[in-house]
Amino acid sequence: MANQPINESLLASAKYAKFTSADTCYNTSSQQLIFEVDHPSIKARASLQGGQLLECELNGTALLWLSPTAVFDGNTAIRGGIPVCLPWFGVNQDTPSLPKHGFARNSEWQLSQYQESDDHVVFTLSFTSHGHSTFNAPFVVSLTYTLSTQLDVKLTLENTHSESAVFSYALHSYLRVADSETAAVTGLENCTFLDNTDELSEKSEASAIVFTQEIDRVYPACPHLQQLKSGQTFDIYSDSMPTAIVWNPGSSAISVADIGAVYTGYICVERGAAFSDSLTLEAGAIHVANMTIKSI
Ligand code: TA6
């Protein structure tokens, strides 16, 4: 990953934020840059790789799960927090051999805004693609994280190409749970989903989603609100990201190096725009969408 200058001047008067390296926070030998917030009621860490929020604790409640064996080598996707899958979600529909979930999560982002007050912290991480070997259209994307009593994430995506381009994306949130095997997700009952454990066949289910085996589902045109219950309850809300994705790999993840037996510690309830909700952005068009995660 290319080394880019850090915008330290944005933090000149910050009381609560600084850059540090991954190896001062996690068990790794990587000098990879981590952006750290240590506010009286708001603790957070984000990686410049992927513009990815890794940890977020609001008034003592941790929202996100980060794998204890996540890899911080500057290239590997970091397992946990909120990776952004972009400019495509999942398997690339045109060229399935391309890396899953696009390249934004493996690219270096920049801090482009930071503000703090007694009750909230706001920061923006941005990435410019000048055109990529796997995705011709250049684009600019930013994620603005507002941390207060809840987490708000605003995504702004601009197609800077001279032609229209099709994007799909997801904010792939790994939400922390006491035990996935006793967790439940509501708000998607009777909605049509594509079952990724069964060749994307279309199904629906009348009851809440439970996680006694692998669950990997894509819900296009979903309701605005989902709720995840296990130990604590999270609301996941978006009225502008039309797709929900729900995933936990179950015990098959025991053999996956950066997950293992701790797969029971999270459920992914993601929001984005994928499959039939993919976006066609005309030349110069900007897509803005928001998602909120709240512990209630
Ligand atoms: O969002 C669910 C999903 O697409 C699953 O199919 C699962 O494989 C997961 O993402 C993680 O993908 P990753 O490439 O990060 O291992």
mmCIF file of C-alpha atoms and ligand atoms in Angstrom:
data_model
loop_
_atom_site.group_PDB
_atom_site.id
_atom_site.type_symbol
_atom_site.label_atom_id
_atom_site.label_comp_id
_atom_site.label_asym_id
_atom_site.label_seq_id
_atom_site.Cartn_x
_atom_site.Cartn_y
_atom_site.Cartn_z
ATOM 1 C CA MET A 1 0.000 0.000 0.000
ATOM 2 C CA ALA A 2 1.406 3.405 -0.958
ATOM 3 C CA ASN A 3 2.455 5.607 1.938
ATOM 4 C CA GLN A 4 0.436 8.807 1.820
ATOM 5 C CA PRO A 5 0.927 11.902 4.008
ATOM 6 C CA ILE A 6 -1.284 12.070 7.089
ATOM 7 C CA ASN A 7 -3.311 15.208 7.514
ATOM 8 C CA GLU A 8 -1.975 15.956 11.023
ATOM 9 C CA SER A 9 -3.027 19.622 10.825
ATOM 10 C CA LEU A 10 -6.665 18.523 11.162
ATOM 11 C CA LEU A 11 -5.785 17.286 14.629
ATOM 12 C CA ALA A 12 -3.797 20.335 15.683
ATOM 13 C CA SER A 13 -6.343 21.409 18.321
ATOM 14 C CA ALA A 14 -7.849 17.989 19.000
ATOM 15 C CA LYS A 15 -7.990 17.064 22.657
ATOM 16 C CA TYR A 16 -9.135 13.506 22.192
ATOM 17 C CA ALA A 17 -7.765 12.177 18.895
ATOM 18 C CA LYS A 18 -4.410 11.098 17.539
ATOM 19 C CA PHE A 19 -2.787 8.735 15.091
ATOM 20 C CA THR A 20 -0.924 5.739 16.357
ATOM 21 C CA SER A 21 0.297 2.503 14.818
ATOM 22 C CA ALA A 22 -1.474 -0.840 14.822
ATOM 23 C CA ASP A 23 1.187 -2.447 16.997
ATOM 24 C CA THR A 24 0.551 -0.042 19.879
ATOM 25 C CA CYS A 25 -3.132 -1.115 19.926
ATOM 26 C CA TYR A 26 -3.127 -4.715 18.766
ATOM 27 C CA ASN A 27 -0.865 -7.723 18.841
ATOM 28 C CA THR A 28 0.843 -7.093 15.523
ATOM 29 C CA SER A 29 4.162 -5.881 14.220
ATOM 30 C CA SER A 30 2.546 -3.490 11.733
ATOM 31 C CA GLN A 31 3.280 0.224 11.595
ATOM 32 C CA GLN A 32 -0.063 0.602 9.816
ATOM 33 C CA LEU A 33 -1.839 3.798 10.834
ATOM 34 C CA ILE A 34 -4.693 3.690 13.301
ATOM 35 C CA PHE A 35 -6.795 6.762 14.144
ATOM 36 C CA GLU A 36 -7.700 6.750 17.811
ATOM 37 C CA VAL A 37 -10.361 8.680 19.769
ATOM 38 C CA ASP A 38 -10.184 8.727 23.560
ATOM 39 C CA HIS A 39 -13.004 11.037 24.645
ATOM 40 C CA PRO A 40 -14.544 10.773 28.167
ATOM 41 C CA SER A 41 -17.667 8.981 26.835
ATOM 42 C CA ILE A 42 -16.556 7.944 23.330
ATOM 43 C CA LYS A 43 -13.736 5.530 22.551
ATOM 44 C CA ALA A 44 -13.010 4.573 18.966
ATOM 45 C CA ARG A 45 -10.337 3.295 16.646
ATOM 46 C CA ALA A 46 -10.344 3.395 12.887
ATOM 47 C CA SER A 47 -7.873 2.161 10.344
ATOM 48 C CA LEU A 48 -6.692 4.268 7.427
ATOM 49 C CA GLN A 49 -6.717 0.983 5.515
ATOM 50 C CA GLY A 50 -10.281 0.827 4.260
ATOM 51 C CA GLY A 51 -11.418 3.927 6.205
ATOM 52 C CA GLN A 52 -12.656 1.255 8.549
ATOM 53 C CA LEU A 53 -14.094 1.838 11.999
ATOM 54 C CA LEU A 54 -12.595 -0.973 14.093
ATOM 55 C CA GLU A 55 -13.851 -0.262 17.587
ATOM 56 C CA CYS A 56 -16.578 1.998 18.943
ATOM 57 C CA GLU A 57 -17.538 2.267 22.596
ATOM 58 C CA LEU A 58 -20.258 4.758 23.517
ATOM 59 C CA ASN A 59 -20.925 5.452 27.201
ATOM 60 C CA GLY A 60 -19.222 2.170 28.115
ATOM 61 C CA THR A 61 -21.084 -0.002 25.567
ATOM 62 C CA ALA A 62 -18.966 -1.617 22.852
ATOM 63 C CA LEU A 63 -20.875 -1.838 19.575
ATOM 64 C CA LEU A 64 -18.412 -3.587 17.296
ATOM 65 C CA TRP A 65 -16.541 -6.878 17.227
ATOM 66 C CA LEU A 66 -12.941 -7.007 16.050
ATOM 67 C CA SER A 67 -11.304 -10.389 15.619
ATOM 68 C CA PRO A 68 -8.461 -11.033 18.076
ATOM 69 C CA THR A 69 -6.626 -12.567 15.111
ATOM 70 C CA ALA A 70 -7.372 -9.763 12.614
ATOM 71 C CA VAL A 71 -4.443 -9.213 10.272
ATOM 72 C CA PHE A 72 -2.875 -5.739 10.061
ATOM 73 C CA ASP A 73 -0.445 -6.018 7.191
ATOM 74 C CA GLY A 74 -1.731 -3.151 5.057
ATOM 75 C CA ASN A 75 -3.149 -5.499 2.389
ATOM 76 C CA THR A 76 -5.357 -8.130 3.974
ATOM 77 C CA ALA A 77 -8.982 -7.177 4.707
ATOM 78 C CA ILE A 78 -9.285 -6.473 8.437
ATOM 79 C CA ARG A 79 -11.772 -8.853 10.055
ATOM 80 C CA GLY A 80 -14.148 -6.845 12.211
ATOM 81 C CA GLY A 81 -15.478 -3.356 12.836
ATOM 82 C CA ILE A 82 -17.214 -1.944 9.765
ATOM 83 C CA PRO A 83 -15.380 -2.792 6.540
ATOM 84 C CA VAL A 84 -16.822 -1.069 3.485
ATOM 85 C CA CYS A 85 -17.419 -3.360 0.515
ATOM 86 C CA LEU A 86 -17.060 -1.168 -2.597
ATOM 87 C CA PRO A 87 -17.232 -0.684 -5.596
ATOM 88 C CA TRP A 88 -18.944 -4.047 -5.559
ATOM 89 C CA PHE A 89 -20.470 -6.138 -2.818
ATOM 90 C CA GLY A 90 -19.752 -9.870 -2.613
ATOM 91 C CA VAL A 91 -18.747 -11.812 -5.701
ATOM 92 C CA ASN A 92 -18.326 -9.523 -8.707
ATOM 93 C CA GLN A 93 -21.344 -10.322 -10.892
ATOM 94 C CA ASP A 94 -19.507 -9.679 -14.195
ATOM 95 C CA THR A 95 -16.150 -11.245 -13.326
ATOM 96 C CA PRO A 96 -16.525 -13.703 -10.447
ATOM 97 C CA SER A 97 -12.762 -14.300 -10.277
ATOM 98 C CA LEU A 98 -12.144 -10.740 -8.984
ATOM 99 C CA PRO A 99 -11.512 -10.252 -5.249
ATOM 100 C CA LYS A 100 -14.700 -10.413 -3.222
ATOM 101 C CA HIS A 101 -16.160 -7.134 -1.894
ATOM 102 C CA GLY A 102 -14.074 -4.823 -4.117
ATOM 103 C CA PHE A 103 -10.854 -3.016 -3.260
ATOM 104 C CA ALA A 104 -11.868 -0.054 -1.068
ATOM 105 C CA ARG A 105 -11.332 -2.082 2.107
ATOM 106 C CA ASN A 106 -7.764 -2.865 1.067
ATOM 107 C CA SER A 107 -6.895 0.675 -0.012
ATOM 108 C CA GLU A 108 -5.435 3.542 1.986
ATOM 109 C CA TRP A 109 -7.884 6.290 2.987
ATOM 110 C CA GLN A 110 -7.259 9.762 4.409
ATOM 111 C CA LEU A 111 -8.622 11.625 7.405
ATOM 112 C CA SER A 112 -10.398 14.614 5.832
ATOM 113 C CA GLN A 113 -12.454 16.084 8.698
ATOM 114 C CA TYR A 114 -12.332 16.004 12.487
ATOM 115 C CA GLN A 115 -14.451 17.819 15.110
ATOM 116 C CA GLU A 116 -15.108 17.122 18.750
ATOM 117 C CA SER A 117 -17.244 18.491 21.577
ATOM 118 C CA ASP A 118 -18.347 17.451 25.067
ATOM 119 C CA ASP A 119 -20.942 15.053 23.693
ATOM 120 C CA HIS A 120 -19.863 13.980 20.238
ATOM 121 C CA VAL A 121 -16.970 13.304 17.897
ATOM 122 C CA VAL A 122 -17.242 13.564 14.098
ATOM 123 C CA PHE A 123 -14.629 12.475 11.619
ATOM 124 C CA THR A 124 -14.501 11.730 7.916
ATOM 125 C CA LEU A 125 -12.299 9.250 6.114
ATOM 126 C CA SER A 126 -12.045 9.534 2.330
ATOM 127 C CA PHE A 127 -10.706 7.549 -0.589
ATOM 128 C CA THR A 128 -10.170 8.538 -4.203
ATOM 129 C CA SER A 129 -9.926 5.850 -6.851
ATOM 130 C CA HIS A 130 -8.295 7.220 -9.976
ATOM 131 C CA GLY A 131 -9.454 4.193 -11.939
ATOM 132 C CA HIS A 132 -8.425 0.655 -11.040
ATOM 133 C CA SER A 133 -7.408 -2.382 -13.061
ATOM 134 C CA THR A 134 -10.601 -4.125 -11.863
ATOM 135 C CA PHE A 135 -12.993 -1.129 -11.983
ATOM 136 C CA ASN A 136 -12.473 1.393 -14.704
ATOM 137 C CA ALA A 137 -14.590 4.281 -13.387
ATOM 138 C CA PRO A 138 -12.804 6.708 -11.041
ATOM 139 C CA PHE A 139 -14.762 7.646 -7.934
ATOM 140 C CA VAL A 140 -14.500 9.464 -4.614
ATOM 141 C CA VAL A 141 -16.001 7.995 -1.467
ATOM 142 C CA SER A 142 -16.143 9.334 2.061
ATOM 143 C CA LEU A 143 -17.483 7.956 5.309
ATOM 144 C CA THR A 144 -18.430 10.446 8.007
ATOM 145 C CA TYR A 145 -18.647 8.828 11.424
ATOM 146 C CA THR A 146 -20.628 10.744 14.063
ATOM 147 C CA LEU A 147 -20.223 9.200 17.495
ATOM 148 C CA SER A 148 -22.482 10.375 20.304
ATOM 149 C CA THR A 149 -25.044 8.262 22.163
ATOM 150 C CA GLN A 150 -25.331 6.375 18.852
ATOM 151 C CA LEU A 151 -23.177 5.744 15.810
ATOM 152 C CA ASP A 152 -24.181 7.482 12.575
ATOM 153 C CA VAL A 153 -22.343 6.672 9.373
ATOM 154 C CA LYS A 154 -22.857 8.813 6.290
ATOM 155 C CA LEU A 155 -21.560 7.489 2.973
ATOM 156 C CA THR A 156 -20.967 9.881 0.076
ATOM 157 C CA LEU A 157 -20.044 8.303 -3.265
ATOM 158 C CA GLU A 158 -19.319 10.347 -6.360
ATOM 159 C CA ASN A 159 -18.846 8.903 -9.826
ATOM 160 C CA THR A 160 -16.077 11.100 -11.233
ATOM 161 C CA HIS A 161 -16.020 9.207 -14.542
ATOM 162 C CA SER A 162 -17.158 10.745 -17.828
ATOM 163 C CA GLU A 163 -19.670 7.892 -18.208
ATOM 164 C CA SER A 164 -22.216 6.204 -15.998
ATOM 165 C CA ALA A 165 -21.034 3.349 -13.780
ATOM 166 C CA VAL A 166 -22.717 0.651 -11.696
ATOM 167 C CA PHE A 167 -21.729 0.419 -8.042
ATOM 168 C CA SER A 168 -22.803 -1.873 -5.257
ATOM 169 C CA TYR A 169 -21.680 -1.574 -1.654
ATOM 170 C CA ALA A 170 -22.240 -2.563 1.955
ATOM 171 C CA LEU A 171 -21.241 -1.286 5.357
ATOM 172 C CA HIS A 172 -20.349 -4.747 6.605
ATOM 173 C CA SER A 173 -20.898 -4.158 10.348
ATOM 174 C CA TYR A 174 -19.621 -6.824 12.732
ATOM 175 C CA LEU A 175 -21.887 -6.250 15.747
ATOM 176 C CA ARG A 176 -20.773 -7.537 19.087
ATOM 177 C CA VAL A 177 -23.039 -10.139 20.715
ATOM 178 C CA ALA A 178 -22.870 -12.213 23.892
ATOM 179 C CA ASP A 179 -23.429 -15.447 21.931
ATOM 180 C CA SER A 180 -24.456 -15.674 18.283
ATOM 181 C CA GLU A 181 -26.108 -19.033 18.919
ATOM 182 C CA THR A 182 -28.727 -17.423 21.163
ATOM 183 C CA ALA A 183 -28.994 -14.172 19.179
ATOM 184 C CA ALA A 184 -31.931 -13.149 16.990
ATOM 185 C CA VAL A 185 -32.433 -10.568 14.259
ATOM 186 C CA THR A 186 -35.918 -9.142 13.755
ATOM 187 C CA GLY A 187 -37.307 -6.712 11.201
ATOM 188 C CA LEU A 188 -36.868 -8.988 8.171
ATOM 189 C CA GLU A 189 -39.720 -11.434 8.758
ATOM 190 C CA ASN A 190 -41.624 -12.372 5.571
ATOM 191 C CA CYS A 191 -39.152 -10.416 3.409
ATOM 192 C CA THR A 192 -37.702 -12.052 0.317
ATOM 193 C CA PHE A 193 -34.016 -12.901 0.624
ATOM 194 C CA LEU A 194 -31.301 -14.453 -1.515
ATOM 195 C CA ASP A 195 -29.807 -17.386 0.360
ATOM 196 C CA ASN A 196 -26.044 -17.341 -0.141
ATOM 197 C CA THR A 197 -25.765 -20.770 1.483
ATOM 198 C CA ASP A 198 -28.058 -22.183 -1.248
ATOM 199 C CA GLU A 199 -26.825 -20.677 -4.552
ATOM 200 C CA LEU A 200 -28.666 -17.403 -3.939
ATOM 201 C CA SER A 201 -32.084 -19.032 -4.228
ATOM 202 C CA GLU A 202 -35.020 -16.772 -3.291
ATOM 203 C CA LYS A 203 -36.747 -17.547 -0.020
ATOM 204 C CA SER A 204 -38.616 -15.929 2.837
ATOM 205 C CA GLU A 205 -39.126 -16.814 6.474
ATOM 206 C CA ALA A 206 -41.933 -15.818 8.832
ATOM 207 C CA SER A 207 -39.889 -15.921 12.030
ATOM 208 C CA ALA A 208 -36.927 -13.997 13.443
ATOM 209 C CA ILE A 209 -33.486 -15.020 12.171
ATOM 210 C CA VAL A 210 -31.579 -17.315 14.529
ATOM 211 C CA PHE A 211 -28.001 -18.532 14.183
ATOM 212 C CA THR A 212 -27.785 -22.238 14.954
ATOM 213 C CA GLN A 213 -26.083 -22.808 11.573
ATOM 214 C CA GLU A 214 -24.445 -20.624 8.914
ATOM 215 C CA ILE A 215 -26.674 -17.705 7.877
ATOM 216 C CA ASP A 216 -25.695 -15.670 4.801
ATOM 217 C CA ARG A 217 -28.635 -13.726 3.383
ATOM 218 C CA VAL A 218 -29.160 -10.696 1.193
ATOM 219 C CA TYR A 219 -32.457 -8.817 1.608
ATOM 220 C CA PRO A 220 -33.079 -6.327 -1.240
ATOM 221 C CA ALA A 221 -35.613 -3.526 -0.677
ATOM 222 C CA CYS A 222 -35.643 -4.249 3.045
ATOM 223 C CA PRO A 223 -37.548 -2.417 5.797
ATOM 224 C CA HIS A 224 -35.689 0.525 7.356
ATOM 225 C CA LEU A 225 -35.203 -0.962 10.818
ATOM 226 C CA GLN A 226 -33.644 -4.207 12.013
ATOM 227 C CA GLN A 227 -33.046 -5.223 15.598
ATOM 228 C CA LEU A 228 -30.318 -7.535 16.894
ATOM 229 C CA LYS A 229 -30.875 -9.083 20.326
ATOM 230 C CA SER A 230 -28.287 -10.938 22.368
ATOM 231 C CA GLY A 231 -27.196 -9.650 25.752
ATOM 232 C CA GLN A 232 -27.689 -6.113 24.508
ATOM 233 C CA THR A 233 -30.099 -4.920 21.826
ATOM 234 C CA PHE A 234 -29.015 -2.943 18.774
ATOM 235 C CA ASP A 235 -31.168 -0.984 16.379
ATOM 236 C CA ILE A 236 -29.752 -0.865 12.860
ATOM 237 C CA TYR A 237 -31.566 1.798 10.838
ATOM 238 C CA SER A 238 -31.270 3.223 7.359
ATOM 239 C CA ASP A 239 -33.862 4.811 5.101
ATOM 240 C CA SER A 240 -31.347 5.304 2.282
ATOM 241 C CA MET A 241 -29.431 2.005 2.043
ATOM 242 C CA PRO A 242 -32.015 -0.355 0.557
ATOM 243 C CA THR A 243 -30.300 -3.725 1.104
ATOM 244 C CA ALA A 244 -29.749 -5.619 4.353
ATOM 245 C CA ILE A 245 -27.255 -8.463 4.598
ATOM 246 C CA VAL A 246 -27.206 -10.809 7.571
ATOM 247 C CA TRP A 247 -24.242 -13.132 8.114
ATOM 248 C CA ASN A 248 -22.683 -15.385 10.677
ATOM 249 C CA PRO A 249 -20.629 -18.356 9.449
ATOM 250 C CA GLY A 250 -21.449 -20.717 12.334
ATOM 251 C CA SER A 251 -19.005 -23.423 13.356
ATOM 252 C CA SER A 252 -17.581 -23.693 9.811
ATOM 253 C CA ALA A 253 -15.514 -20.612 10.762
ATOM 254 C CA ILE A 254 -13.516 -22.554 13.346
ATOM 255 C CA SER A 255 -10.965 -23.371 10.627
ATOM 256 C CA VAL A 256 -10.817 -19.770 9.322
ATOM 257 C CA ALA A 257 -7.583 -18.189 10.587
ATOM 258 C CA ASP A 258 -8.928 -14.713 11.360
ATOM 259 C CA ILE A 259 -12.193 -15.954 12.927
ATOM 260 C CA GLY A 260 -11.891 -19.359 14.658
ATOM 261 C CA ALA A 261 -13.914 -20.380 17.702
ATOM 262 C CA VAL A 262 -14.805 -16.751 18.485
ATOM 263 C CA TYR A 263 -17.344 -16.714 15.595
ATOM 264 C CA THR A 264 -19.999 -16.667 18.345
ATOM 265 C CA GLY A 265 -18.926 -13.124 19.307
ATOM 266 C CA TYR A 266 -20.548 -11.326 16.388
ATOM 267 C CA ILE A 267 -23.434 -11.087 13.973
ATOM 268 C CA CYS A 268 -23.119 -9.037 10.801
ATOM 269 C CA VAL A 269 -26.203 -6.934 10.114
ATOM 270 C CA GLU A 270 -25.097 -4.895 7.134
ATOM 271 C CA ARG A 271 -26.787 -2.196 5.116
ATOM 272 C CA GLY A 272 -25.941 -1.099 1.603
ATOM 273 C CA ALA A 273 -27.067 -1.256 -1.997
ATOM 274 C CA ALA A 274 -26.445 -4.599 -3.693
ATOM 275 C CA PHE A 275 -27.872 -7.083 -6.191
ATOM 276 C CA SER A 276 -31.142 -5.621 -7.530
ATOM 277 C CA ASP A 277 -30.539 -2.471 -5.433
ATOM 278 C CA SER A 278 -27.174 -1.736 -7.110
ATOM 279 C CA LEU A 279 -26.680 1.903 -8.098
ATOM 280 C CA THR A 280 -26.222 3.274 -11.568
ATOM 281 C CA LEU A 281 -24.525 6.632 -11.092
ATOM 282 C CA GLU A 282 -24.400 8.920 -14.087
ATOM 283 C CA ALA A 283 -21.201 10.868 -14.823
ATOM 284 C CA GLY A 284 -20.689 13.292 -11.925
ATOM 285 C CA ALA A 285 -23.616 11.918 -9.885
ATOM 286 C CA ILE A 286 -23.331 11.720 -6.098
ATOM 287 C CA HIS A 287 -25.036 9.149 -3.884
ATOM 288 C CA VAL A 288 -25.480 10.009 -0.205
ATOM 289 C CA ALA A 289 -26.798 7.484 2.317
ATOM 290 C CA ASN A 290 -26.874 7.086 6.103
ATOM 291 C CA MET A 291 -26.951 4.261 8.603
ATOM 292 C CA THR A 292 -27.410 4.409 12.370
ATOM 293 C CA ILE A 293 -26.445 1.782 14.945
ATOM 294 C CA LYS A 294 -27.740 2.293 18.436
ATOM 295 C CA SER A 295 -27.611 0.228 21.602
ATOM 296 C CA ILE A 296 -31.021 0.489 23.265
HETATM 297 O O1 TA6 B 1 -21.671 -10.137 3.807
HETATM 298 C C1 TA6 B 1 -21.639 -11.516 3.925
HETATM 299 C C2 TA6 B 1 -20.503 -12.074 3.099
HETATM 300 O O2 TA6 B 1 -20.649 -11.712 1.770
HETATM 301 C C3 TA6 B 1 -20.452 -13.577 3.319
HETATM 302 O O3 TA6 B 1 -20.693 -14.305 2.147
HETATM 303 C C4 TA6 B 1 -19.120 -13.836 3.955
HETATM 304 O O4 TA6 B 1 -18.243 -14.559 3.206
HETATM 305 C C5 TA6 B 1 -18.656 -12.467 4.381
HETATM 306 O O5 TA6 B 1 -19.259 -11.542 3.547
HETATM 307 C C6 TA6 B 1 -17.195 -12.189 4.613
HETATM 308 O O6 TA6 B 1 -16.468 -12.022 3.447
HETATM 309 P P1 TA6 B 1 -14.910 -11.808 3.513
HETATM 310 O O7 TA6 B 1 -14.473 -11.616 2.094
HETATM 311 O O8 TA6 B 1 -14.657 -10.588 4.347
HETATM 312 O O9 TA6 B 1 -14.326 -13.043 4.158
#
